[in-house]
Structures are given as structure tokens and as C-alpha cells.
Short mmCIF file of N, CA, C and O in Angstrom, two decimals:
data_model
loop_
_atom_site.label_atom_id
_atom_site.label_comp_id
_atom_site.label_asym_id
_atom_site.label_seq_id
_atom_site.Cartn_x
_atom_site.Cartn_y
_atom_site.Cartn_z
N MET Y 1 99.95 146.45 113.07
CA MET Y 1 100.51 145.17 112.65
C MET Y 1 99.62 144.57 111.56
O MET Y 1 98.41 144.50 111.69
N ASN Y 2 100.23 144.13 110.50
CA ASN Y 2 99.50 143.49 109.41
C ASN Y 2 99.34 142.00 109.70
O ASN Y 2 100.31 141.31 109.97
N PRO Y 3 98.09 141.49 109.63
CA PRO Y 3 97.89 140.05 109.88
C PRO Y 3 98.40 139.23 108.69
O PRO Y 3 98.32 139.65 107.54
N ASN Y 4 98.96 138.07 108.99
CA ASN Y 4 99.35 137.13 107.94
C ASN Y 4 98.81 135.76 108.30
O ASN Y 4 98.07 135.60 109.28
N LYS Y 5 99.18 134.74 107.53
CA LYS Y 5 98.61 133.41 107.77
C LYS Y 5 99.05 132.79 109.08
O LYS Y 5 98.46 131.83 109.55
N LEU Y 6 100.10 133.30 109.69
CA LEU Y 6 100.56 132.76 110.96
C LEU Y 6 100.00 133.52 112.17
O LEU Y 6 100.18 133.10 113.30
N THR Y 7 99.31 134.62 111.90
CA THR Y 7 98.72 135.39 112.98
C THR Y 7 97.57 134.59 113.58
O THR Y 7 96.68 134.14 112.86
N PRO Y 8 97.57 134.38 114.92
CA PRO Y 8 96.49 133.61 115.54
C PRO Y 8 95.12 134.23 115.25
O PRO Y 8 94.94 135.45 115.34
N GLY Y 9 94.18 133.39 114.85
CA GLY Y 9 92.81 133.83 114.59
C GLY Y 9 92.53 134.22 113.15
O GLY Y 9 91.39 134.38 112.75
N TYR Y 10 93.55 134.41 112.32
CA TYR Y 10 93.35 134.83 110.94
C TYR Y 10 93.38 133.67 109.96
O TYR Y 10 93.02 133.82 108.81
N ASN Y 11 93.84 132.54 110.39
CA ASN Y 11 93.92 131.38 109.50
C ASN Y 11 93.30 130.18 110.21
O ASN Y 11 93.85 129.10 110.22
N ILE Y 12 92.13 130.40 110.81
CA ILE Y 12 91.51 129.40 111.66
C ILE Y 12 91.20 128.11 110.89
O ILE Y 12 91.38 127.02 111.41
N MET Y 13 90.75 128.23 109.66
CA MET Y 13 90.34 127.04 108.91
C MET Y 13 91.50 126.06 108.74
O MET Y 13 91.32 124.86 108.80
N TRP Y 14 92.71 126.56 108.54
CA TRP Y 14 93.85 125.70 108.25
C TRP Y 14 94.84 125.59 109.41
O TRP Y 14 95.93 125.08 109.24
N GLU Y 15 94.45 126.07 110.58
CA GLU Y 15 95.35 126.05 111.73
C GLU Y 15 95.91 124.67 112.04
O GLU Y 15 97.08 124.52 112.33
N SER Y 16 95.09 123.63 111.95
CA SER Y 16 95.53 122.31 112.37
C SER Y 16 96.07 121.45 111.23
O SER Y 16 96.53 120.35 111.47
N SER Y 17 96.06 121.95 110.01
CA SER Y 17 96.48 121.09 108.91
C SER Y 17 97.61 121.73 108.09
O SER Y 17 97.59 121.70 106.88
N ARG Y 18 98.56 122.27 108.76
CA ARG Y 18 99.69 122.87 108.06
C ARG Y 18 100.69 121.82 107.59
O ARG Y 18 101.47 122.06 106.71
N MET Y 19 100.66 120.66 108.21
CA MET Y 19 101.60 119.62 107.85
C MET Y 19 100.82 118.37 107.44
O MET Y 19 99.78 118.06 108.02
N MET Y 20 101.30 117.68 106.42
CA MET Y 20 100.62 116.48 105.94
C MET Y 20 101.64 115.36 105.78
O MET Y 20 102.73 115.58 105.26
N LEU Y 21 101.27 114.19 106.23
CA LEU Y 21 102.16 113.05 106.08
C LEU Y 21 102.27 112.65 104.62
O LEU Y 21 101.31 112.77 103.85
N PRO Y 22 103.42 112.15 104.19
CA PRO Y 22 103.59 111.74 102.79
C PRO Y 22 102.58 110.67 102.37
O PRO Y 22 102.12 110.68 101.23
N GLU Y 23 102.22 109.77 103.28
CA GLU Y 23 101.24 108.72 102.95
C GLU Y 23 99.88 109.34 102.65
O GLU Y 23 99.17 108.90 101.74
N HIS Y 24 99.51 110.37 103.41
CA HIS Y 24 98.22 111.02 103.18
C HIS Y 24 98.23 111.78 101.86
O HIS Y 24 97.24 111.77 101.12
N ARG Y 25 99.35 112.43 101.57
CA ARG Y 25 99.47 113.17 100.31
C ARG Y 25 99.36 112.20 99.12
O ARG Y 25 98.67 112.48 98.15
N GLU Y 26 100.05 111.06 99.19
CA GLU Y 26 99.98 110.07 98.12
C GLU Y 26 98.55 109.57 97.93
O GLU Y 26 98.09 109.39 96.80
N GLN Y 27 97.85 109.34 99.03
CA GLN Y 27 96.46 108.86 98.95
C GLN Y 27 95.56 109.91 98.31
O GLN Y 27 94.70 109.58 97.49
N LEU Y 28 95.74 111.18 98.66
CA LEU Y 28 94.95 112.25 98.06
C LEU Y 28 95.23 112.37 96.56
O LEU Y 28 94.31 112.53 95.76
N LEU Y 29 96.49 112.28 96.17
CA LEU Y 29 96.84 112.33 94.74
C LEU Y 29 96.28 111.13 93.99
O LEU Y 29 95.81 111.26 92.85
N PHE Y 30 96.30 109.95 94.63
CA PHE Y 30 95.74 108.74 94.00
C PHE Y 30 94.24 108.92 93.77
O PHE Y 30 93.73 108.58 92.70
N GLN Y 31 93.54 109.45 94.76
CA GLN Y 31 92.10 109.67 94.61
C GLN Y 31 91.80 110.69 93.52
O GLN Y 31 90.84 110.55 92.76
N LYS Y 32 92.65 111.72 93.42
CA LYS Y 32 92.46 112.74 92.40
C LYS Y 32 92.65 112.15 91.00
O LYS Y 32 91.89 112.42 90.08
N ARG Y 33 93.70 111.31 90.84
CA ARG Y 33 93.93 110.64 89.54
C ARG Y 33 92.79 109.69 89.20
O ARG Y 33 92.39 109.56 88.05
N LYS Y 34 92.28 108.99 90.21
CA LYS Y 34 91.20 108.03 90.01
C LYS Y 34 89.95 108.73 89.48
O LYS Y 34 89.23 108.19 88.63
N LYS Y 35 89.67 109.93 89.96
CA LYS Y 35 88.50 110.69 89.49
C LYS Y 35 88.64 111.07 88.03
O LYS Y 35 87.66 111.14 87.31
N LYS Y 36 89.88 111.33 87.58
CA LYS Y 36 90.11 111.73 86.19
C LYS Y 36 90.07 110.57 85.22
O LYS Y 36 89.92 110.77 84.03
N GLU Y 37 90.23 109.33 85.71
CA GLU Y 37 90.26 108.18 84.82
C GLU Y 37 88.93 107.98 84.12
O GLU Y 37 87.87 108.19 84.69
N TYR Y 38 89.00 107.57 82.88
CA TYR Y 38 87.82 107.32 82.07
C TYR Y 38 87.44 105.86 82.19
O TYR Y 38 88.26 104.98 81.97
N THR Y 39 86.20 105.61 82.55
CA THR Y 39 85.70 104.23 82.57
C THR Y 39 84.59 104.12 81.53
O THR Y 39 83.57 104.80 81.63
N PRO Y 40 84.80 103.30 80.52
CA PRO Y 40 83.81 103.22 79.44
C PRO Y 40 82.54 102.51 79.87
O PRO Y 40 82.54 101.64 80.74
N LEU Y 41 81.44 102.90 79.23
CA LEU Y 41 80.16 102.24 79.46
C LEU Y 41 80.12 100.94 78.67
O LEU Y 41 80.79 100.81 77.63
N PRO Y 42 79.35 99.96 79.12
CA PRO Y 42 79.23 98.71 78.35
C PRO Y 42 78.61 98.98 76.97
O PRO Y 42 77.72 99.81 76.83
N LEU Y 43 79.09 98.28 75.97
CA LEU Y 43 78.60 98.47 74.60
C LEU Y 43 77.37 97.63 74.35
O LEU Y 43 77.26 96.50 74.82
N SER Y 44 76.46 98.17 73.56
CA SER Y 44 75.25 97.43 73.21
C SER Y 44 75.56 96.44 72.09
O SER Y 44 76.61 96.50 71.45
N ALA Y 45 74.62 95.55 71.84
CA ALA Y 45 74.80 94.54 70.78
C ALA Y 45 74.91 95.22 69.41
O ALA Y 45 75.69 94.77 68.57
N ASP Y 46 74.14 96.28 69.20
CA ASP Y 46 74.21 96.99 67.92
C ASP Y 46 75.58 97.64 67.72
O ASP Y 46 76.14 97.61 66.62
N GLN Y 47 76.11 98.23 68.77
CA GLN Y 47 77.43 98.85 68.67
C GLN Y 47 78.50 97.80 68.38
O GLN Y 47 79.38 98.02 67.55
N LEU Y 48 78.41 96.66 69.05
CA LEU Y 48 79.39 95.59 68.81
C LEU Y 48 79.30 95.07 67.39
O LEU Y 48 80.32 94.80 66.74
N GLU Y 49 78.08 94.95 66.88
CA GLU Y 49 77.88 94.46 65.51
C GLU Y 49 78.45 95.46 64.50
O GLU Y 49 79.13 95.07 63.54
N GLU Y 50 78.22 96.76 64.72
CA GLU Y 50 78.75 97.77 63.81
C GLU Y 50 80.28 97.80 63.86
O GLU Y 50 80.94 97.92 62.83
N MET Y 51 80.84 97.66 65.07
CA MET Y 51 82.30 97.64 65.21
C MET Y 51 82.89 96.44 64.48
O MET Y 51 83.90 96.55 63.78
N ASN Y 52 82.25 95.28 64.62
CA ASN Y 52 82.71 94.07 63.93
C ASN Y 52 82.65 94.26 62.41
O ASN Y 52 83.57 93.86 61.69
N PHE Y 53 81.58 94.88 61.93
CA PHE Y 53 81.43 95.13 60.50
C PHE Y 53 82.55 96.03 59.98
O PHE Y 53 83.17 95.76 58.94
N LEU Y 54 82.85 97.12 60.72
CA LEU Y 54 83.89 98.05 60.29
C LEU Y 54 85.27 97.41 60.34
O LEU Y 54 86.11 97.66 59.45
N MET Y 55 85.54 96.58 61.35
CA MET Y 55 86.83 95.88 61.41
C MET Y 55 86.98 94.92 60.24
O MET Y 55 88.03 94.86 59.59
N THR Y 56 85.93 94.16 59.94
CA THR Y 56 85.96 93.21 58.82
C THR Y 56 86.12 93.94 57.50
O THR Y 56 86.89 93.53 56.62
N GLN Y 57 85.41 95.06 57.35
CA GLN Y 57 85.51 95.85 56.13
C GLN Y 57 86.93 96.42 55.97
O GLN Y 57 87.44 96.49 54.85
N SER Y 58 87.55 96.79 57.05
CA SER Y 58 88.91 97.31 56.98
C SER Y 58 89.89 96.25 56.50
O SER Y 58 90.81 96.54 55.74
N ILE Y 59 89.67 95.01 56.94
CA ILE Y 59 90.56 93.92 56.51
C ILE Y 59 90.31 93.55 55.06
O ILE Y 59 91.23 93.46 54.26
N THR Y 60 89.05 93.34 54.70
CA THR Y 60 88.74 92.82 53.37
C THR Y 60 88.89 93.87 52.27
O THR Y 60 89.34 93.55 51.17
N GLU Y 61 88.50 95.12 52.54
CA GLU Y 61 88.53 96.16 51.51
C GLU Y 61 89.69 97.14 51.69
O GLU Y 61 89.74 98.15 50.99
N ASP Y 62 90.58 96.86 52.63
CA ASP Y 62 91.73 97.71 52.90
C ASP Y 62 91.30 99.16 53.13
O ASP Y 62 91.85 100.10 52.56
N GLN Y 63 90.30 99.32 54.00
CA GLN Y 63 89.74 100.63 54.30
C GLN Y 63 90.24 101.09 55.67
O GLN Y 63 90.23 100.33 56.64
N ALA Y 64 90.65 102.34 55.77
CA ALA Y 64 91.15 102.89 57.04
C ALA Y 64 89.98 103.16 57.99
O ALA Y 64 88.90 103.57 57.57
N ILE Y 65 90.23 102.91 59.27
CA ILE Y 65 89.24 103.20 60.30
C ILE Y 65 89.92 103.97 61.43
O ILE Y 65 91.15 103.99 61.54
N CYS Y 66 89.12 104.61 62.26
CA CYS Y 66 89.61 105.31 63.43
C CYS Y 66 89.00 104.65 64.66
O CYS Y 66 87.77 104.56 64.75
N ILE Y 67 89.83 104.17 65.56
CA ILE Y 67 89.30 103.55 66.78
C ILE Y 67 89.59 104.46 67.96
O ILE Y 67 90.57 105.20 67.99
N THR Y 68 88.69 104.43 68.91
CA THR Y 68 88.89 105.09 70.19
C THR Y 68 88.97 103.99 71.23
O THR Y 68 88.08 103.15 71.31
N TYR Y 69 90.07 103.98 71.99
CA TYR Y 69 90.28 102.94 72.98
C TYR Y 69 90.76 103.55 74.29
O TYR Y 69 91.20 104.70 74.33
N VAL Y 70 90.64 102.78 75.36
CA VAL Y 70 91.05 103.25 76.68
C VAL Y 70 92.43 102.68 76.99
O VAL Y 70 92.65 101.47 76.91
N SER Y 71 93.36 103.56 77.33
CA SER Y 71 94.70 103.16 77.69
C SER Y 71 95.14 103.98 78.90
O SER Y 71 95.14 105.21 78.86
N SER Y 72 95.44 103.30 79.98
CA SER Y 72 95.85 103.95 81.24
C SER Y 72 94.81 104.94 81.74
O SER Y 72 95.14 106.01 82.23
N GLY Y 73 93.55 104.58 81.59
CA GLY Y 73 92.47 105.43 82.09
C GLY Y 73 92.15 106.64 81.24
O GLY Y 73 91.36 107.48 81.62
N MET Y 74 92.76 106.74 80.06
CA MET Y 74 92.54 107.87 79.17
C MET Y 74 92.03 107.37 77.82
O MET Y 74 92.45 106.32 77.35
N LYS Y 75 91.13 108.14 77.21
CA LYS Y 75 90.67 107.82 75.87
C LYS Y 75 91.73 108.25 74.87
O LYS Y 75 92.24 109.35 74.93
N THR Y 76 92.05 107.33 73.94
CA THR Y 76 93.06 107.59 72.92
C THR Y 76 92.50 107.18 71.57
O THR Y 76 91.77 106.21 71.47
N GLN Y 77 92.85 107.93 70.53
CA GLN Y 77 92.40 107.60 69.18
C GLN Y 77 93.58 107.15 68.34
O GLN Y 77 94.71 107.61 68.52
N PHE Y 78 93.29 106.25 67.42
CA PHE Y 78 94.30 105.73 66.49
C PHE Y 78 93.59 105.45 65.18
O PHE Y 78 92.52 104.85 65.16
N TRP Y 79 94.16 105.88 64.08
CA TRP Y 79 93.59 105.55 62.78
C TRP Y 79 94.57 104.67 62.02
O TRP Y 79 95.78 104.77 62.20
N GLY Y 80 94.02 103.82 61.20
CA GLY Y 80 94.87 102.94 60.40
C GLY Y 80 94.06 101.81 59.79
O GLY Y 80 92.83 101.87 59.71
N TRP Y 81 94.76 100.78 59.39
CA TRP Y 81 94.15 99.63 58.75
C TRP Y 81 94.31 98.42 59.65
O TRP Y 81 95.38 98.18 60.21
N VAL Y 82 93.26 97.63 59.76
CA VAL Y 82 93.31 96.42 60.57
C VAL Y 82 94.07 95.37 59.78
O VAL Y 82 93.74 95.07 58.64
N LYS Y 83 95.12 94.83 60.39
CA LYS Y 83 95.91 93.80 59.73
C LYS Y 83 95.53 92.40 60.19
O LYS Y 83 95.59 91.46 59.43
N SER Y 84 95.14 92.28 61.47
CA SER Y 84 94.74 90.96 61.95
C SER Y 84 93.90 91.10 63.21
O SER Y 84 94.06 92.06 63.97
N ILE Y 85 92.99 90.14 63.37
CA ILE Y 85 92.18 90.05 64.58
C ILE Y 85 92.35 88.63 65.11
O ILE Y 85 92.12 87.66 64.40
N HIS Y 86 92.78 88.51 66.36
CA HIS Y 86 92.96 87.22 67.01
C HIS Y 86 91.85 87.06 68.04
O HIS Y 86 91.94 87.61 69.14
N TYR Y 87 90.83 86.32 67.66
CA TYR Y 87 89.68 86.16 68.55
C TYR Y 87 90.00 85.31 69.77
O TYR Y 87 89.40 85.48 70.82
N GLU Y 88 90.95 84.39 69.64
CA GLU Y 88 91.28 83.54 70.79
C GLU Y 88 92.00 84.33 71.89
O GLU Y 88 91.82 84.07 73.07
N THR Y 89 92.80 85.33 71.50
CA THR Y 89 93.48 86.17 72.49
C THR Y 89 92.78 87.51 72.69
O THR Y 89 93.22 88.32 73.51
N GLN Y 90 91.72 87.77 71.92
CA GLN Y 90 90.94 89.00 72.00
C GLN Y 90 91.82 90.24 71.74
O GLN Y 90 91.74 91.23 72.46
N ARG Y 91 92.66 90.17 70.69
CA ARG Y 91 93.53 91.28 70.35
C ARG Y 91 93.41 91.61 68.87
O ARG Y 91 93.07 90.76 68.05
N MET Y 92 93.70 92.86 68.53
CA MET Y 92 93.65 93.32 67.15
C MET Y 92 94.93 94.10 66.85
O MET Y 92 95.42 94.86 67.69
N LYS Y 93 95.45 93.91 65.66
CA LYS Y 93 96.67 94.62 65.25
C LYS Y 93 96.30 95.59 64.13
O LYS Y 93 95.67 95.21 63.15
N MET Y 94 96.68 96.85 64.32
CA MET Y 94 96.42 97.90 63.34
C MET Y 94 97.74 98.57 62.97
O MET Y 94 98.65 98.64 63.79
N VAL Y 95 97.82 99.06 61.74
CA VAL Y 95 98.99 99.80 61.29
C VAL Y 95 98.54 101.06 60.56
O VAL Y 95 97.44 101.12 60.00
N ASN Y 96 99.38 102.08 60.62
CA ASN Y 96 99.21 103.25 59.76
C ASN Y 96 100.58 103.65 59.24
O ASN Y 96 101.53 102.89 59.37
N ASP Y 97 100.70 104.81 58.66
CA ASP Y 97 101.97 105.22 58.02
C ASP Y 97 103.11 105.36 59.03
O ASP Y 97 104.27 105.25 58.66
N GLU Y 98 102.78 105.62 60.29
CA GLU Y 98 103.82 105.93 61.27
C GLU Y 98 103.96 104.93 62.40
O GLU Y 98 105.00 104.87 63.04
N ASP Y 99 102.93 104.16 62.69
CA ASP Y 99 102.95 103.37 63.93
C ASP Y 99 102.20 102.06 63.76
O ASP Y 99 101.45 101.86 62.81
N VAL Y 100 102.41 101.16 64.72
CA VAL Y 100 101.70 99.88 64.80
C VAL Y 100 101.04 99.82 66.16
O VAL Y 100 101.64 100.20 67.16
N LEU Y 101 99.80 99.36 66.21
CA LEU Y 101 99.06 99.27 67.46
C LEU Y 101 98.56 97.86 67.66
O LEU Y 101 97.93 97.29 66.76
N ASP Y 102 98.83 97.29 68.82
CA ASP Y 102 98.30 95.99 69.21
C ASP Y 102 97.43 96.25 70.43
O ASP Y 102 97.93 96.57 71.50
N VAL Y 103 96.12 96.16 70.24
CA VAL Y 103 95.17 96.56 71.29
C VAL Y 103 94.22 95.42 71.61
O VAL Y 103 93.87 94.62 70.74
N SER Y 104 93.81 95.35 72.86
CA SER Y 104 92.83 94.36 73.29
C SER Y 104 91.44 94.81 72.82
O SER Y 104 91.12 96.00 72.85
N LEU Y 105 90.62 93.87 72.41
CA LEU Y 105 89.27 94.22 71.94
C LEU Y 105 88.41 94.79 73.07
O LEU Y 105 87.49 95.55 72.82
N GLN Y 106 88.71 94.45 74.32
CA GLN Y 106 87.95 94.98 75.46
C GLN Y 106 88.25 96.46 75.71
O GLN Y 106 87.47 97.15 76.35
N GLN Y 107 89.38 96.94 75.22
CA GLN Y 107 89.75 98.34 75.41
C GLN Y 107 89.05 99.27 74.43
O GLN Y 107 88.99 100.47 74.65
N ILE Y 108 88.51 98.73 73.35
CA ILE Y 108 87.94 99.56 72.28
C ILE Y 108 86.59 100.10 72.72
O ILE Y 108 85.72 99.37 73.16
N VAL Y 109 86.43 101.42 72.57
CA VAL Y 109 85.20 102.11 72.95
C VAL Y 109 84.32 102.35 71.73
O VAL Y 109 83.11 102.17 71.78
N SER Y 110 84.93 102.78 70.63
CA SER Y 110 84.17 103.04 69.41
C SER Y 110 85.08 102.91 68.19
O SER Y 110 86.30 103.03 68.29
N ILE Y 111 84.44 102.68 67.04
CA ILE Y 111 85.14 102.59 65.77
C ILE Y 111 84.35 103.39 64.74
O ILE Y 111 83.13 103.28 64.67
N GLU Y 112 85.08 104.19 63.97
CA GLU Y 112 84.46 104.96 62.89
C GLU Y 112 85.25 104.69 61.61
O GLU Y 112 86.45 104.46 61.67
N SER Y 113 84.56 104.75 60.48
CA SER Y 113 85.30 104.62 59.23
C SER Y 113 86.10 105.90 59.03
O SER Y 113 85.72 106.97 59.50
N LYS Y 114 87.22 105.80 58.37
CA LYS Y 114 88.11 106.96 58.19
C LYS Y 114 87.39 108.06 57.42
O LYS Y 114 87.59 109.24 57.69
N ALA Y 115 86.50 107.72 56.50
CA ALA Y 115 85.76 108.73 55.74
C ALA Y 115 84.87 109.55 56.69
O ALA Y 115 84.80 110.76 56.58
N ASP Y 116 84.21 108.88 57.63
CA ASP Y 116 83.38 109.61 58.61
C ASP Y 116 84.25 110.48 59.51
O ASP Y 116 83.87 111.58 59.88
N TYR Y 117 85.42 109.99 59.84
CA TYR Y 117 86.33 110.73 60.73
C TYR Y 117 86.84 112.00 60.04
O TYR Y 117 86.98 113.04 60.66
N LEU Y 118 87.11 111.93 58.72
CA LEU Y 118 87.61 113.10 57.99
C LEU Y 118 86.53 114.14 57.77
O LEU Y 118 86.83 115.31 57.61
N ASP Y 119 85.26 113.73 57.73
CA ASP Y 119 84.17 114.67 57.50
C ASP Y 119 83.97 115.63 58.66
O ASP Y 119 83.47 116.74 58.48
N GLU Y 120 84.36 115.24 59.87
CA GLU Y 120 84.11 116.07 61.04
C GLU Y 120 84.99 117.27 61.11
O GLU Y 120 86.00 117.45 60.66
#
């Protein structure tokens, strides 16, 4: 007789856990997704100053920049030109040839000038 997973003694590790409640499965999937989420580190004063400089330069000199921001726990990049910064609502509006982005300033992780981004 060939042993299989239902043969007593051959699947001892998983004998008691062949069935899982839907609530337990959802909780395990939630924990797995939570581990994959990206949580940014706090930015230093120098980083904030450089980001402010690049945003201002993009507005005044019409220079393209590339921002990296967190959206739904994932890092996302967007390049374009800053059209407006609303400090009272802490939001920034960017546009490029294809899309418009309205992002919160707290979501931004890093900013690079488009020239630096193209060099890589």
C-alpha cells in the first residue's frame, strides 16, 4: 500500500489543521498583506529642505521632477511638473504628459530632479 496524506501517521504535522475557518483565513491574509506594506522612515530636516527646494524649482523654472510617494502601502513613482502647492491643506498637484496627480505632502518619501532620474 502506498502512503498518502490521509494515511494515519504519514501526515502528523497537519493532522489537526486540515480545515480552517474563513475568519482565520482572512486574518492570516491580512497579516501577510500588512507585512508587505511599506512604511516610510521619518525624513530629516536636510531631506525636507532639499525636497522643498526641488518643488519650488519645479514651479519657478518649469523643471520636471520625479517623486516617490506611498499609496496603499506601496511605493509609487511619478514624474512631472509641480503646478501648485497648498500648504494649508498639505497637498501638491503635479502634471505630466499623460496624467495629473494630487498627493498629500505627508505621503512623499523622496524627490529627485528629472535630470538626475534620467541619468540612472
